[in-house]
Short mmCIF file of N, CA and C in Angstrom, two decimals:
data_model
loop_
_atom_site.label_atom_id
_atom_site.label_comp_id
_atom_site.label_asym_id
_atom_site.label_seq_id
_atom_site.Cartn_x
_atom_site.Cartn_y
_atom_site.Cartn_z
N UNK O 331 -7.30 45.90 -18.05
CA UNK O 331 -7.82 44.11 -17.14
C UNK O 331 -9.00 45.26 -16.46
N UNK O 332 -9.75 46.61 -16.49
CA UNK O 332 -11.44 46.29 -15.73
C UNK O 332 -12.13 45.34 -16.88
N UNK O 333 -12.46 45.20 -18.18
CA UNK O 333 -13.28 44.34 -18.62
C UNK O 333 -13.26 43.04 -17.54
N UNK O 334 -11.72 42.70 -17.64
CA UNK O 334 -12.44 41.11 -16.83
C UNK O 334 -13.79 40.94 -15.40
N UNK O 335 -13.61 42.66 -14.58
CA UNK O 335 -14.83 42.43 -13.86
C UNK O 335 -15.73 43.05 -14.00
N UNK O 336 -16.42 43.56 -15.67
CA UNK O 336 -17.11 43.21 -15.88
C UNK O 336 -18.07 42.36 -16.91
N UNK O 337 -19.68 42.67 -17.61
CA UNK O 337 -19.77 41.55 -18.65
C UNK O 337 -19.24 42.11 -19.64
N UNK O 338 -18.41 41.64 -19.95
CA UNK O 338 -17.24 42.00 -21.77
C UNK O 338 -18.29 41.62 -23.09
N UNK O 339 -17.85 41.91 -23.34
CA UNK O 339 -19.65 41.94 -24.87
C UNK O 339 -18.41 41.12 -25.79
N UNK O 340 -19.22 40.11 -26.69
CA UNK O 340 -18.16 39.58 -27.52
C UNK O 340 -17.91 40.11 -28.98
N UNK O 341 -16.91 39.40 -29.44
CA UNK O 341 -17.18 39.94 -31.18
C UNK O 341 -18.06 39.14 -32.21
N UNK O 342 -19.30 40.63 -32.45
CA UNK O 342 -20.59 39.15 -33.09
C UNK O 342 -20.65 38.22 -34.42
N UNK O 343 -18.76 38.92 -35.06
CA UNK O 343 -18.68 38.55 -36.05
C UNK O 343 -18.38 36.55 -36.31
N UNK O 344 -17.57 36.66 -34.99
CA UNK O 344 -17.04 35.37 -34.55
C UNK O 344 -18.12 34.15 -34.57
N UNK O 345 -18.34 32.98 -35.20
CA UNK O 345 -18.83 32.03 -35.59
C UNK O 345 -18.96 31.32 -34.10
N UNK O 346 -18.13 31.15 -33.50
CA UNK O 346 -18.29 30.82 -31.98
C UNK O 346 -19.03 31.37 -31.20
N UNK O 347 -19.35 32.48 -31.20
CA UNK O 347 -20.08 33.50 -30.32
C UNK O 347 -20.81 33.00 -29.89
N UNK O 348 -22.24 32.46 -30.88
CA UNK O 348 -23.57 32.10 -29.81
C UNK O 348 -23.31 31.16 -29.15
N UNK O 349 -22.35 29.58 -29.50
CA UNK O 349 -21.85 28.76 -28.61
C UNK O 349 -21.56 29.83 -26.91
N UNK O 350 -20.24 30.79 -27.12
CA UNK O 350 -19.75 30.96 -26.05
C UNK O 350 -20.98 31.70 -24.69
N UNK O 351 -21.72 32.34 -25.99
CA UNK O 351 -22.52 33.16 -24.81
C UNK O 351 -23.58 31.99 -24.14
N UNK O 352 -23.50 30.74 -24.74
CA UNK O 352 -24.27 29.53 -24.22
C UNK O 352 -23.98 29.11 -23.00
N UNK O 353 -22.56 28.94 -22.96
CA UNK O 353 -21.79 28.11 -22.23
C UNK O 353 -21.52 29.16 -21.07
N UNK O 354 -21.81 30.56 -21.21
CA UNK O 354 -21.66 31.78 -20.25
C UNK O 354 -22.78 31.65 -19.49
N UNK O 355 -24.20 31.52 -19.88
CA UNK O 355 -25.75 31.90 -19.88
C UNK O 355 -25.70 30.86 -19.10
N UNK O 356 -24.97 29.35 -19.15
CA UNK O 356 -25.58 28.42 -18.36
C UNK O 356 -25.19 28.50 -17.45
N UNK O 357 -23.63 29.11 -16.99
CA UNK O 357 -22.80 28.99 -15.94
C UNK O 357 -22.86 30.11 -15.00
N UNK O 358 -23.82 30.94 -15.72
CA UNK O 358 -23.99 32.55 -14.77
C UNK O 358 -24.34 32.68 -13.09
N UNK O 359 -25.29 31.98 -12.46
CA UNK O 359 -25.74 31.45 -11.59
C UNK O 359 -24.77 31.14 -10.47
N UNK O 360 -23.92 30.46 -11.70
CA UNK O 360 -22.87 28.68 -10.72
C UNK O 360 -21.63 29.55 -9.80
N UNK O 361 -21.36 29.09 -8.60
CA UNK O 361 -22.31 28.30 -8.00
C UNK O 361 -22.99 29.20 -7.39
N UNK O 362 -23.84 28.31 -6.97
CA UNK O 362 -24.80 28.33 -6.55
C UNK O 362 -24.87 28.09 -4.53
N UNK O 363 -25.42 28.92 -3.35
CA UNK O 363 -25.32 28.63 -2.32
C UNK O 363 -25.79 26.86 -1.92
N UNK O 364 -26.85 26.46 -2.15
CA UNK O 364 -26.80 24.99 -2.00
C UNK O 364 -25.94 23.74 -2.64
N UNK O 365 -25.31 24.17 -3.50
CA UNK O 365 -24.14 23.36 -4.24
C UNK O 365 -23.16 22.78 -3.13
N UNK O 366 -22.75 24.20 -2.31
CA UNK O 366 -21.97 23.86 -0.99
C UNK O 366 -22.33 22.24 -0.19
N UNK O 367 -21.12 22.39 0.23
CA UNK O 367 -21.65 20.82 0.92
C UNK O 367 -21.96 21.35 2.56
N UNK O 368 -22.62 20.36 3.56
CA UNK O 368 -23.30 21.05 4.56
C UNK O 368 -21.65 21.57 5.36
N UNK O 369 -21.88 22.03 6.79
CA UNK O 369 -20.95 22.33 7.64
C UNK O 369 -20.50 21.26 8.05
N UNK O 370 -19.37 20.96 8.81
CA UNK O 370 -18.96 18.85 9.64
C UNK O 370 -19.77 19.62 10.69
N UNK O 371 -20.13 18.50 11.22
CA UNK O 371 -20.38 18.17 12.21
C UNK O 371 -19.84 17.02 13.44
N UNK O 372 -19.97 17.26 14.83
CA UNK O 372 -19.57 16.49 15.39
C UNK O 372 -18.17 16.84 15.54
N UNK O 373 -17.77 17.81 15.16
CA UNK O 373 -16.08 18.14 15.42
C UNK O 373 -15.74 18.71 16.82
N UNK O 374 -14.49 18.24 16.59
CA UNK O 374 -14.24 18.17 18.45
C UNK O 374 -13.66 19.99 18.74
N UNK O 375 -14.22 20.21 20.11
CA UNK O 375 -13.77 21.30 20.28
C UNK O 375 -12.22 21.21 20.69
N UNK O 376 -11.50 22.91 21.45
CA UNK O 376 -10.06 23.06 20.94
C UNK O 376 -9.58 23.35 22.67
N UNK O 377 -10.68 22.32 23.81
CA UNK O 377 -10.63 21.50 24.59
C UNK O 377 -10.14 20.36 24.39
N UNK O 378 -11.10 19.24 23.69
CA UNK O 378 -11.18 17.96 23.62
C UNK O 378 -9.21 17.62 22.88
N UNK O 379 -9.30 18.27 22.03
CA UNK O 379 -7.96 18.28 20.91
C UNK O 379 -6.89 18.69 22.09
N UNK O 380 -6.69 19.82 22.59
CA UNK O 380 -5.60 19.79 23.21
C UNK O 380 -5.28 18.43 24.89
N UNK O 381 -6.12 18.49 25.09
CA UNK O 381 -6.26 17.43 25.68
C UNK O 381 -5.95 15.59 25.34
N UNK O 382 -6.20 15.65 23.67
CA UNK O 382 -5.62 14.98 23.41
C UNK O 382 -4.32 14.36 22.99
N UNK O 383 -3.68 16.06 22.60
CA UNK O 383 -2.42 15.88 22.24
C UNK O 383 -1.61 15.61 23.68
N UNK O 384 -1.96 15.96 24.71
CA UNK O 384 -1.47 15.91 25.95
C UNK O 384 -1.02 14.45 26.50
N UNK O 385 -2.64 14.18 26.32
CA UNK O 385 -1.83 12.10 26.55
C UNK O 385 -1.10 11.41 25.75
N UNK O 386 -0.62 12.33 24.11
CA UNK O 386 0.03 11.47 23.78
C UNK O 386 1.02 12.04 23.79
N UNK O 387 1.50 12.70 24.15
CA UNK O 387 2.72 13.27 24.88
C UNK O 387 3.36 13.08 26.07
N UNK O 388 2.22 12.14 26.31
CA UNK O 388 2.64 11.93 28.15
C UNK O 388 3.19 10.38 27.38
N UNK O 389 2.45 9.59 26.30
CA UNK O 389 2.95 7.96 26.08
C UNK O 389 3.94 8.31 25.50
N UNK O 390 4.54 9.47 24.45
CA UNK O 390 5.61 9.43 24.41
C UNK O 390 6.52 8.96 24.81
N UNK O 391 6.48 10.46 26.27
CA UNK O 391 7.30 10.70 27.11
C UNK O 391 7.95 9.14 28.18
N UNK O 392 6.28 8.28 28.45
CA UNK O 392 6.56 6.93 28.59
C UNK O 392 7.84 5.96 28.07
N UNK O 393 7.21 5.70 26.24
CA UNK O 393 7.82 5.23 25.73
C UNK O 393 9.15 5.63 25.88
N UNK O 394 9.58 6.89 25.28
CA UNK O 394 10.99 6.90 25.62
C UNK O 394 11.41 6.63 26.88
N UNK O 395 11.35 7.17 27.98
CA UNK O 395 12.17 6.13 28.94
C UNK O 395 11.75 4.64 28.80
N UNK O 396 11.00 4.35 29.13
CA UNK O 396 11.47 2.55 28.69
C UNK O 396 12.84 2.49 27.53
N UNK O 397 12.46 2.85 25.95
CA UNK O 397 13.62 2.83 25.40
C UNK O 397 15.07 3.36 26.37
N UNK O 398 14.74 4.20 26.84
CA UNK O 398 16.26 4.94 27.42
C UNK O 398 17.06 3.88 28.62
N UNK O 399 15.96 2.70 29.01
CA UNK O 399 15.82 2.28 29.71
C UNK O 399 16.58 0.77 29.53
N UNK O 400 16.76 0.47 28.19
CA UNK O 400 16.99 -0.04 27.60
C UNK O 400 18.97 -0.25 27.23
N UNK O 401 19.34 -1.94 28.17
CA UNK O 401 21.48 -1.70 28.11
C UNK O 401 21.20 -1.65 25.75
N UNK O 402 21.85 -1.11 25.76
CA UNK O 402 21.66 -1.14 24.17
C UNK O 402 23.00 -1.77 23.54
N UNK O 403 24.02 -1.89 24.66
CA UNK O 403 25.32 -2.62 24.50
C UNK O 403 25.54 -3.79 24.80
N UNK O 404 26.51 -4.37 23.55
CA UNK O 404 27.18 -5.45 23.58
C UNK O 404 27.82 -5.88 24.56
N UNK O 405 27.35 -6.66 25.12
CA UNK O 405 28.73 -7.10 26.41
C UNK O 405 29.94 -8.19 26.41
N UNK O 406 29.54 -8.31 24.92
CA UNK O 406 31.15 -9.09 24.24
C UNK O 406 31.39 -9.10 23.48
N UNK O 407 32.50 -8.87 23.02
CA UNK O 407 33.15 -8.08 21.95
C UNK O 407 32.41 -8.58 20.35
N UNK O 408 32.78 -7.63 19.08
CA UNK O 408 31.96 -8.32 17.57
C UNK O 408 32.11 -9.53 17.35
N UNK O 409 33.75 -10.15 17.69
CA UNK O 409 34.13 -11.47 17.15
C UNK O 409 33.88 -12.29 18.08
N UNK O 410 33.49 -12.36 19.10
CA UNK O 410 32.75 -13.75 19.82
C UNK O 410 31.09 -13.44 19.57
N UNK O 411 30.56 -12.31 19.49
CA UNK O 411 29.52 -12.04 18.92
C UNK O 411 28.92 -13.17 17.46
N UNK O 412 29.60 -12.85 16.74
CA UNK O 412 30.09 -13.26 15.09
C UNK O 412 29.75 -14.99 15.37
N UNK O 413 30.78 -15.14 16.27
CA UNK O 413 31.07 -16.37 16.23
C UNK O 413 29.69 -17.64 16.88
N UNK O 414 29.41 -16.77 18.00
CA UNK O 414 27.86 -16.93 18.49
C UNK O 414 27.49 -17.12 17.42
N UNK O 415 27.13 -16.23 16.67
CA UNK O 415 25.89 -16.37 16.20
C UNK O 415 25.70 -17.62 14.62
N UNK O 416 27.32 -17.56 13.92
CA UNK O 416 28.01 -18.87 13.03
C UNK O 416 27.40 -20.16 13.63
N UNK O 417 28.18 -20.18 14.97
CA UNK O 417 27.48 -21.73 15.78
C UNK O 417 25.91 -21.55 15.64
N UNK O 418 25.30 -20.97 16.12
CA UNK O 418 23.61 -21.23 15.69
C UNK O 418 23.45 -21.54 14.58
N UNK O 419 23.61 -20.76 13.40
CA UNK O 419 23.20 -21.32 12.49
C UNK O 419 23.83 -22.55 11.53
N UNK O 420 24.73 -22.80 12.55
CA UNK O 420 25.53 -24.53 11.73
C UNK O 420 24.99 -25.81 12.63
N UNK O 421 24.21 -24.99 13.82
CA UNK O 421 23.67 -25.95 14.46
C UNK O 421 22.41 -25.91 13.81
N UNK O 422 21.18 -25.23 13.57
CA UNK O 422 20.18 -25.42 13.29
C UNK O 422 19.93 -25.66 11.47
N UNK O 423 21.53 -25.75 10.51
CA UNK O 423 21.20 -25.84 9.52
C UNK O 423 20.66 -27.20 8.88
N UNK O 424 20.01 -26.97 7.85
CA UNK O 424 18.83 -28.16 7.17
C UNK O 424 19.85 -28.10 5.59
N UNK O 425 19.89 -29.58 6.12
CA UNK O 425 20.20 -30.25 4.41
C UNK O 425 19.33 -30.10 3.52
N UNK O 426 19.71 -29.21 1.92
CA UNK O 426 18.77 -29.60 1.75
C UNK O 426 18.48 -30.20 0.23
N UNK O 427 17.81 -31.31 0.29
CA UNK O 427 17.77 -32.42 -0.60
C UNK O 427 18.40 -31.99 -2.05
N UNK O 428 19.08 -33.38 -2.74
CA UNK O 428 19.55 -32.32 -4.07
C UNK O 428 19.88 -33.44 -5.25
N UNK O 429 19.89 -33.55 -6.17
CA UNK O 429 20.45 -34.87 -6.69
C UNK O 429 22.31 -34.76 -7.42
N UNK O 430 22.62 -36.11 -7.06
CA UNK O 430 23.99 -35.81 -6.89
C UNK O 430 24.43 -35.76 -8.28
N UNK O 431 23.87 -37.01 -8.55
CA UNK O 431 24.14 -37.59 -10.32
C UNK O 431 23.51 -37.19 -11.72
N UNK O 432 24.07 -37.53 -12.33
CA UNK O 432 22.92 -36.87 -13.80
C UNK O 432 22.01 -38.53 -13.64
N UNK O 433 22.68 -39.56 -13.66
CA UNK O 433 20.92 -40.79 -13.39
C UNK O 433 20.33 -39.97 -12.31
N UNK O 434 20.44 -39.38 -11.16
CA UNK O 434 19.91 -39.56 -10.25
C UNK O 434 18.71 -37.89 -10.47
N UNK O 435 19.42 -36.70 -11.51
CA UNK O 435 18.22 -36.22 -11.68
C UNK O 435 17.86 -36.40 -13.13
N UNK O 436 18.40 -37.33 -14.03
CA UNK O 436 16.90 -37.79 -15.20
C UNK O 436 16.04 -38.83 -14.48
N UNK O 437 16.09 -39.75 -13.18
CA UNK O 437 15.48 -39.70 -13.03
C UNK O 437 13.98 -39.41 -11.99
N UNK O 438 14.84 -37.95 -11.40
CA UNK O 438 13.81 -36.99 -11.16
C UNK O 438 13.70 -36.54 -12.25
N UNK O 439 14.10 -36.05 -13.21
CA UNK O 439 12.87 -35.62 -13.84
C UNK O 439 11.76 -36.27 -14.35
N UNK O 440 12.21 -37.57 -15.01
CA UNK O 440 11.11 -38.56 -15.09
C UNK O 440 10.47 -38.59 -14.45
N UNK O 441 9.82 -38.62 -13.44
CA UNK O 441 9.22 -38.60 -12.40
C UNK O 441 8.40 -37.54 -11.94
N UNK O 442 8.43 -36.28 -12.60
CA UNK O 442 8.08 -35.14 -12.46
C UNK O 442 7.03 -35.54 -13.93
N UNK O 443 7.77 -35.61 -15.44
CA UNK O 443 6.90 -35.67 -16.78
C UNK O 443 6.40 -37.02 -15.98
N UNK O 444 6.08 -37.78 -15.22
CA UNK O 444 5.00 -38.76 -15.11
C UNK O 444 3.70 -38.47 -14.23
N UNK O 445 4.45 -37.38 -13.25
CA UNK O 445 3.13 -37.04 -12.52
C UNK O 445 2.40 -35.46 -12.92
N UNK O 446 2.65 -35.36 -13.86
CA UNK O 446 2.32 -34.10 -15.32
C UNK O 446 1.51 -34.53 -16.29
N UNK O 447 1.75 -36.07 -16.33
CA UNK O 447 1.05 -36.46 -16.99
C UNK O 447 -1.55 -36.71 -17.02
N UNK O 448 -1.92 -36.11 -18.17
CA UNK O 448 -2.90 -36.24 -17.61
C UNK O 448 -4.02 -37.34 -17.58
N UNK O 449 -4.78 -37.85 -16.79
CA UNK O 449 -5.77 -38.67 -16.55
C UNK O 449 -5.93 -38.99 -17.52
N UNK O 450 -6.39 -40.87 -17.05
CA UNK O 450 -7.11 -41.18 -18.86
C UNK O 450 -8.27 -40.74 -18.48
N UNK O 451 -9.00 -40.97 -19.76
CA UNK O 451 -10.22 -40.62 -20.08
C UNK O 451 -11.14 -41.26 -19.61
N UNK O 452 -12.32 -41.01 -19.08
CA UNK O 452 -13.54 -41.86 -18.37
C UNK O 452 -14.43 -42.75 -19.23
N UNK O 453 -14.19 -43.69 -19.18
CA UNK O 453 -15.53 -44.11 -20.21
C UNK O 453 -16.59 -43.81 -20.12
N UNK O 454 -17.43 -43.57 -21.01
CA UNK O 454 -18.48 -43.30 -21.14
C UNK O 454 -19.25 -43.93 -22.52
N UNK O 455 -20.29 -44.37 -21.03
CA UNK O 455 -21.64 -45.61 -22.14
C UNK O 455 -22.09 -44.37 -23.11
N UNK O 456 -22.66 -44.31 -24.48
CA UNK O 456 -22.98 -44.12 -25.69
C UNK O 456 -24.46 -44.52 -25.52
N UNK O 457 -25.42 -43.08 -26.15
CA UNK O 457 -27.03 -43.41 -25.51
C UNK O 457 -27.51 -44.18 -26.75
#
């Protein structure tokens, strides 16, 4: 295992030896310090982060207090609530127009076919 930390010698009789040595030579000086990204700038300090976290925790506490003040319990029974919802749905229900008879269905289909036809060609005079 000590060979991993040193420059191992390659088998000179191998047909891959020249290519391997070329690749190793190209990469020998990599990584260079110039290739690393620059250090970040405008990084907030610990006091700023601590202050921001404190403000976030305060706003979370205020929100939790507001949510806790909401009365989530239903004031009526579930059956009354369902009946009230059904009544509102029935009152606001819109009837969907449908074709009732085969003749109405066929007339509707024919009107769609007529609308789908291409317009007549435009007359153009020949030069």
